[in-house]
PDB file of C-alpha atoms and ligand atoms in Angstrom:
ATOM      1  CA  MET A  29     -15.944  47.208-102.910  1.00 83.00           C
ATOM      2  CA  SER A  30     -13.745  44.151-103.343  1.00 96.00           C
ATOM      3  CA  ILE A  31     -10.105  44.202-102.283  1.00 98.00           C
ATOM      4  CA  CYS A  32      -7.924  42.659-104.994  1.00 98.00           C
ATOM      5  CA  PHE A  33      -4.531  41.097-104.405  1.00 98.00           C
ATOM      6  CA  ILE A  34      -2.267  38.383-105.748  1.00 98.00           C
ATOM      7  CA  LEU A  35      -2.160  35.142-103.803  1.00 98.00           C
ATOM      8  CA  ASN A  36       0.555  32.656-104.694  1.00 98.00           C
ATOM      9  CA  GLY A  37       0.726  34.112-108.204  1.00 97.00           C
ATOM     10  CA  LYS A  38      -3.029  34.248-108.883  1.00 97.00           C
ATOM     11  CA  ASN A  39      -5.304  37.290-108.885  1.00 98.00           C
ATOM     12  CA  VAL A  40      -7.917  37.012-106.133  1.00 98.00           C
ATOM     13  CA  ALA A  41     -10.426  39.307-104.454  1.00 98.00           C
ATOM     14  CA  THR A  42     -12.198  39.444-101.119  1.00 98.00           C
ATOM     15  CA  ASP A  43     -15.399  41.177-100.087  1.00 97.00           C
ATOM     16  CA  SER A  44     -14.462  41.008 -96.408  1.00 97.00           C
ATOM     17  CA  PRO A  45     -14.482  44.308 -94.527  1.00 98.00           C
ATOM     18  CA  ALA A  46     -11.172  46.178 -94.704  1.00 97.00           C
ATOM     19  CA  ASP A  47     -10.615  45.684 -90.967  1.00 98.00           C
ATOM     20  CA  THR A  48     -10.598  41.865 -91.263  1.00 98.00           C
ATOM     21  CA  THR A  49      -7.198  40.361 -90.542  1.00 98.00           C
ATOM     22  CA  LEU A  50      -5.255  38.950 -93.455  1.00 98.00           C
ATOM     23  CA  LEU A  51      -4.941  35.722 -91.424  1.00 98.00           C
ATOM     24  CA  LYS A  52      -8.710  35.301 -91.305  1.00 98.00           C
ATOM     25  CA  VAL A  53      -9.145  35.950 -95.027  1.00 98.00           C
ATOM     26  CA  LEU A  54      -6.307  33.594 -95.964  1.00 98.00           C
ATOM     27  CA  ARG A  55      -7.645  30.723 -93.862  1.00 98.00           C
ATOM     28  CA  GLU A  56     -11.390  31.139 -93.968  1.00 98.00           C
ATOM     29  CA  GLU A  57     -11.899  32.476 -97.499  1.00 98.00           C
ATOM     30  CA  MET A  58      -8.833  31.375 -99.417  1.00 98.00           C
ATOM     31  CA  HIS A  59      -8.456  28.036 -97.584  1.00 98.00           C
ATOM     32  CA  MET A  60      -4.724  28.493 -97.038  1.00 98.00           C
ATOM     33  CA  TYR A  61      -4.603  26.297 -93.957  1.00 98.00           C
ATOM     34  CA  GLY A  62      -0.801  26.249 -93.948  1.00 98.00           C
ATOM     35  CA  VAL A  63      -1.081  29.742 -92.478  1.00 98.00           C
ATOM     36  CA  LYS A  64      -1.428  28.761 -88.836  1.00 98.00           C
ATOM     37  CA  ARG A  65      -3.580  30.529 -86.299  1.00 98.00           C
ATOM     38  CA  GLY A  66      -1.596  30.715 -83.071  1.00 98.00           C
ATOM     39  CA  CYS A  67      -1.662  33.643 -80.676  1.00 98.00           C
ATOM     40  CA  GLU A  68      -3.339  36.181 -82.999  1.00 98.00           C
ATOM     41  CA  THR A  69      -1.443  38.877 -81.115  1.00 98.00           C
ATOM     42  CA  GLY A  70       1.753  39.049 -83.188  1.00 98.00           C
ATOM     43  CA  GLU A  71       3.875  36.997 -80.810  1.00 98.00           C
ATOM     44  CA  CYS A  72       4.235  33.448 -82.128  1.00 98.00           C
ATOM     45  CA  GLY A  73       4.968  33.870 -85.858  1.00 98.00           C
ATOM     46  CA  ALA A  74       2.846  30.835 -86.813  1.00 98.00           C
ATOM     47  CA  CYS A  75       0.821  32.993 -89.227  1.00 98.00           C
ATOM     48  CA  THR A  76       3.837  34.376 -91.136  1.00 98.00           C
ATOM     49  CA  VAL A  77       3.414  35.019 -94.866  1.00 98.00           C
ATOM     50  CA  LEU A  78       5.327  37.111 -97.395  1.00 98.00           C
ATOM     51  CA  VAL A  79       3.858  40.422 -98.514  1.00 98.00           C
ATOM     52  CA  ASP A  80       5.759  41.662-101.565  1.00 98.00           C
ATOM     53  CA  GLY A  81       8.645  39.427-100.478  1.00 97.00           C
ATOM     54  CA  GLU A  82       8.817  40.557 -96.844  1.00 98.00           C
ATOM     55  CA  ASN A  83       7.744  38.317 -93.998  1.00 98.00           C
ATOM     56  CA  ILE A  84       4.943  39.632 -91.829  1.00 98.00           C
ATOM     57  CA  ASN A  85       2.547  38.260 -89.224  1.00 98.00           C
ATOM     58  CA  SER A  86      -0.732  37.968 -91.094  1.00 98.00           C
ATOM     59  CA  CYS A  87      -2.690  38.254 -87.830  1.00 98.00           C
ATOM     60  CA  MET A  88      -1.371  41.799 -87.463  1.00 98.00           C
ATOM     61  CA  MET A  89      -2.172  43.002 -90.984  1.00 98.00           C
ATOM     62  CA  LEU A  90      -5.615  44.090 -92.112  1.00 98.00           C
ATOM     63  CA  VAL A  91      -6.868  43.051 -95.482  1.00 98.00           C
ATOM     64  CA  GLY A  92      -7.547  46.710 -96.267  1.00 97.00           C
ATOM     65  CA  GLU A  93      -3.780  47.193 -96.413  1.00 97.00           C
ATOM     66  CA  ILE A  94      -3.108  44.604 -99.100  1.00 98.00           C
ATOM     67  CA  GLU A  95      -4.830  45.982-102.213  1.00 98.00           C
ATOM     68  CA  GLY A  96      -2.582  45.178-105.208  1.00 98.00           C
ATOM     69  CA  LYS A  97       0.063  43.439-103.112  1.00 98.00           C
ATOM     70  CA  SER A  98       1.510  40.005-103.690  1.00 98.00           C
ATOM     71  CA  ILE A  99       0.995  37.499-100.858  1.00 98.00           C
ATOM     72  CA  THR A 100       2.897  34.231-100.676  1.00 98.00           C
ATOM     73  CA  THR A 101       1.920  31.485 -98.251  1.00 98.00           C
ATOM     74  CA  ILE A 102       3.643  28.152 -97.631  1.00 98.00           C
ATOM     75  CA  GLU A 103       1.274  26.672-100.244  1.00 97.00           C
ATOM     76  CA  GLY A 104       2.919  28.918-102.845  1.00 97.00           C
ATOM     77  CA  LEU A 105       6.456  27.692-102.259  1.00 95.00           C
ATOM     78  CA  THR A 106       6.259  24.397-104.119  1.00 90.00           C
ATOM     79  CA  THR A 107       6.905  24.581-107.838  1.00 86.00           C
ATOM     80  CA  ASP A 108       5.508  21.790-110.054  1.00 88.00           C
ATOM     81  CA  GLY A 109       5.251  19.563-106.998  1.00 88.00           C
ATOM     82  CA  GLU A 110       8.892  20.211-106.014  1.00 94.00           C
ATOM     83  CA  LEU A 111       9.538  21.398-102.486  1.00 95.00           C
ATOM     84  CA  ASP A 112      11.331  24.685-101.989  1.00 96.00           C
ATOM     85  CA  PRO A 113      15.004  24.179-100.983  1.00 96.00           C
ATOM     86  CA  ILE A 114      14.164  25.580 -97.528  1.00 98.00           C
ATOM     87  CA  GLN A 115      11.492  22.919 -97.070  1.00 97.00           C
ATOM     88  CA  ARG A 116      13.945  20.216 -98.167  1.00 97.00           C
ATOM     89  CA  ALA A 117      16.616  21.493 -95.767  1.00 98.00           C
ATOM     90  CA  PHE A 118      14.129  21.437 -92.863  1.00 98.00           C
ATOM     91  CA  ALA A 119      13.163  17.860 -93.690  1.00 96.00           C
ATOM     92  CA  GLU A 120      16.781  16.721 -94.085  1.00 96.00           C
ATOM     93  CA  LYS A 121      17.935  18.283 -90.805  1.00 96.00           C
ATOM     94  CA  GLY A 122      14.974  17.075 -88.732  1.00 96.00           C
ATOM     95  CA  ALA A 123      13.864  20.663 -88.113  1.00 97.00           C
ATOM     96  CA  VAL A 124      10.205  19.595 -87.999  1.00 96.00           C
ATOM     97  CA  GLN A 125       8.533  17.859 -85.082  1.00 96.00           C
ATOM     98  CA  CYS A 126       4.847  18.629 -84.491  1.00 97.00           C
ATOM     99  CA  GLY A 127       5.012  20.961 -87.491  1.00 97.00           C
ATOM    100  CA  PHE A 128       2.781  23.703 -86.133  1.00 98.00           C
ATOM    101  CA  CYS A 129       5.473  26.379 -86.284  1.00 98.00           C
ATOM    102  CA  THR A 130       7.019  25.071 -89.499  1.00 98.00           C
ATOM    103  CA  PRO A 131       5.134  26.992 -92.219  1.00 98.00           C
ATOM    104  CA  GLY A 132       5.633  30.299 -90.420  1.00 98.00           C
ATOM    105  CA  MET A 133       9.253  29.481 -89.657  1.00 98.00           C
ATOM    106  CA  ILE A 134       9.934  28.625 -93.308  1.00 98.00           C
ATOM    107  CA  MET A 135       8.258  31.827 -94.522  1.00 98.00           C
ATOM    108  CA  SER A 136      10.415  33.842 -92.115  1.00 98.00           C
ATOM    109  CA  VAL A 137      13.522  32.100 -93.490  1.00 98.00           C
ATOM    110  CA  LYS A 138      12.326  32.921 -97.007  1.00 98.00           C
ATOM    111  CA  GLY A 139      11.929  36.579 -96.054  1.00 98.00           C
ATOM    112  CA  LEU A 140      15.371  36.592 -94.425  1.00 98.00           C
ATOM    113  CA  LEU A 141      17.069  35.095 -97.482  1.00 97.00           C
ATOM    114  CA  ASN A 142      15.251  37.573 -99.743  1.00 97.00           C
ATOM    115  CA  ARG A 143      16.864  40.477 -97.905  1.00 97.00           C
ATOM    116  CA  ASN A 144      20.119  38.798 -96.869  1.00 97.00           C
ATOM    117  CA  PRO A 145      21.181  35.752 -98.933  1.00 95.00           C
ATOM    118  CA  ASN A 146      24.142  34.985 -96.687  1.00 96.00           C
ATOM    119  CA  PRO A 147      23.148  35.512 -93.046  1.00 97.00           C
ATOM    120  CA  THR A 148      25.348  34.609 -90.078  1.00 97.00           C
ATOM    121  CA  ARG A 149      24.092  32.366 -87.264  1.00 97.00           C
ATOM    122  CA  ALA A 150      23.405  35.503 -85.208  1.00 98.00           C
ATOM    123  CA  GLU A 151      21.387  37.016 -88.056  1.00 98.00           C
ATOM    124  CA  ILE A 152      19.431  33.786 -88.521  1.00 98.00           C
ATOM    125  CA  LYS A 153      18.629  33.707 -84.797  1.00 98.00           C
ATOM    126  CA  GLU A 154      17.575  37.331 -84.816  1.00 98.00           C
ATOM    127  CA  ALA A 155      15.403  36.859 -87.921  1.00 98.00           C
ATOM    128  CA  LEU A 156      13.640  33.870 -86.369  1.00 98.00           C
ATOM    129  CA  SER A 157      13.279  35.372 -82.901  1.00 98.00           C
ATOM    130  CA  GLY A 158       9.607  36.129 -83.613  1.00 97.00           C
ATOM    131  CA  ASN A 159       8.824  32.510 -84.525  1.00 98.00           C
ATOM    132  CA  LEU A 160       8.200  30.323 -81.502  1.00 98.00           C
ATOM    133  CA  CYS A 161       8.815  26.575 -81.544  1.00 98.00           C
ATOM    134  CA  ARG A 162       7.892  24.460 -78.555  1.00 96.00           C
ATOM    135  CA  CYS A 163       9.435  21.224 -79.863  1.00 96.00           C
ATOM    136  CA  THR A 164      12.815  21.429 -81.541  1.00 94.00           C
ATOM    137  CA  GLY A 165      14.945  23.620 -79.283  1.00 94.00           C
ATOM    138  CA  TYR A 166      15.704  25.577 -82.485  1.00 97.00           C
ATOM    139  CA  GLU A 167      19.137  24.023 -83.110  1.00 97.00           C
ATOM    140  CA  GLN A 168      17.983  21.847 -86.017  1.00 97.00           C
ATOM    141  CA  ILE A 169      16.184  24.830 -87.511  1.00 98.00           C
ATOM    142  CA  PHE A 170      19.334  26.973 -87.446  1.00 98.00           C
ATOM    143  CA  GLU A 171      21.314  24.044 -88.858  1.00 98.00           C
ATOM    144  CA  ALA A 172      18.823  23.618 -91.696  1.00 98.00           C
ATOM    145  CA  VAL A 173      19.208  27.259 -92.720  1.00 98.00           C
ATOM    146  CA  GLU A 174      23.002  27.078 -92.460  1.00 97.00           C
ATOM    147  CA  SER A 175      23.173  23.873 -94.490  1.00 97.00           C
ATOM    148  CA  LEU A 176      21.091  25.497 -97.200  1.00 96.00           C
ATOM    149  CA  ILE A 177      23.399  28.506 -97.332  1.00 95.00           C
ATOM    150  CA  GLU A 178      26.498  26.285 -97.373  1.00 94.00           C
ATOM    151  CA  GLY A 179      24.994  24.155-100.155  1.00 91.00           C
ATOM    152  CA  ARG A 180      24.359  27.241-102.254  1.00 87.00           C
ATOM    153  CA  LYS A 181      27.917  28.460-101.724  1.00 84.00           C
ATOM    154  CA  SER A 182      29.402  25.132-102.828  1.00 84.00           C
ATOM    155  CA  ASN A 183      27.110  25.051-105.872  1.00 82.00           C
ATOM    156  CA  ASN A 184      28.251  28.549-106.803  1.00 78.00           C
ATOM    157  CA  ASN A 185      31.905  27.602-106.335  1.00 73.00           C
ATOM    158  CA  GLY A 186      31.633  24.212-108.004  1.00 62.00           C
TER     159      GLY A 186
HETATM  160  S1  LIG B   7      -0.923  33.967 -84.877  1.00 53.42           S
HETATM  161 FE1  LIG B   7       0.051  35.688 -85.719  1.00 53.42          FE
HETATM  162  S2  LIG B   7       1.840  35.975 -84.537  1.00 53.42           S
HETATM  163 FE2  LIG B   7       0.783  34.345 -83.542  1.00 53.42          FE
HETATM  164  S1  LIG B   8       7.978  21.733 -84.462  1.00 53.42           S
HETATM  165 FE1  LIG B   8       6.403  21.835 -82.936  1.00 53.42          FE
HETATM  166  S2  LIG B   8       6.200  23.944 -82.509  1.00 53.42           S
HETATM  167 FE2  LIG B   8       7.945  23.811 -83.796  1.00 53.42          FE
END
């Protein structure tokens, strides 16, 4: 029996066995190559997606668990060709080098801001502690998130 779910706002279905990882289905069936395959053991965060708004490692979730749920990948963040503000902040702050960690990192930031729109530096660090980056040293990534939050505050006050 097919497993039905919503992917980036569209109804989709998979006939893969229920014990297939969500990562495998997203990449190999749905062609969402922005969902990166890193460690496949839940340690690097490269495969992060949102499930009903919460960030999870798609390599650790089985497709049998996602019936009726809404999955968002990095491909679902752009609207009418416009980058998401998180993507723009990463680009502006130079938070991207090789880019391998970037989609997962951005999806973790999205999940963080969904549950806490105004995180402190410590909360940002904690939220991104499961996303490994071998290039940036993380500082530019934290700065990108902070600049986004500051920008929102000034827009709200302005
Ligand atoms: S590939 Fe999923 S956490 Fe590394
Ligand atoms: S930018 Fe290269 S791993 Fe993060």
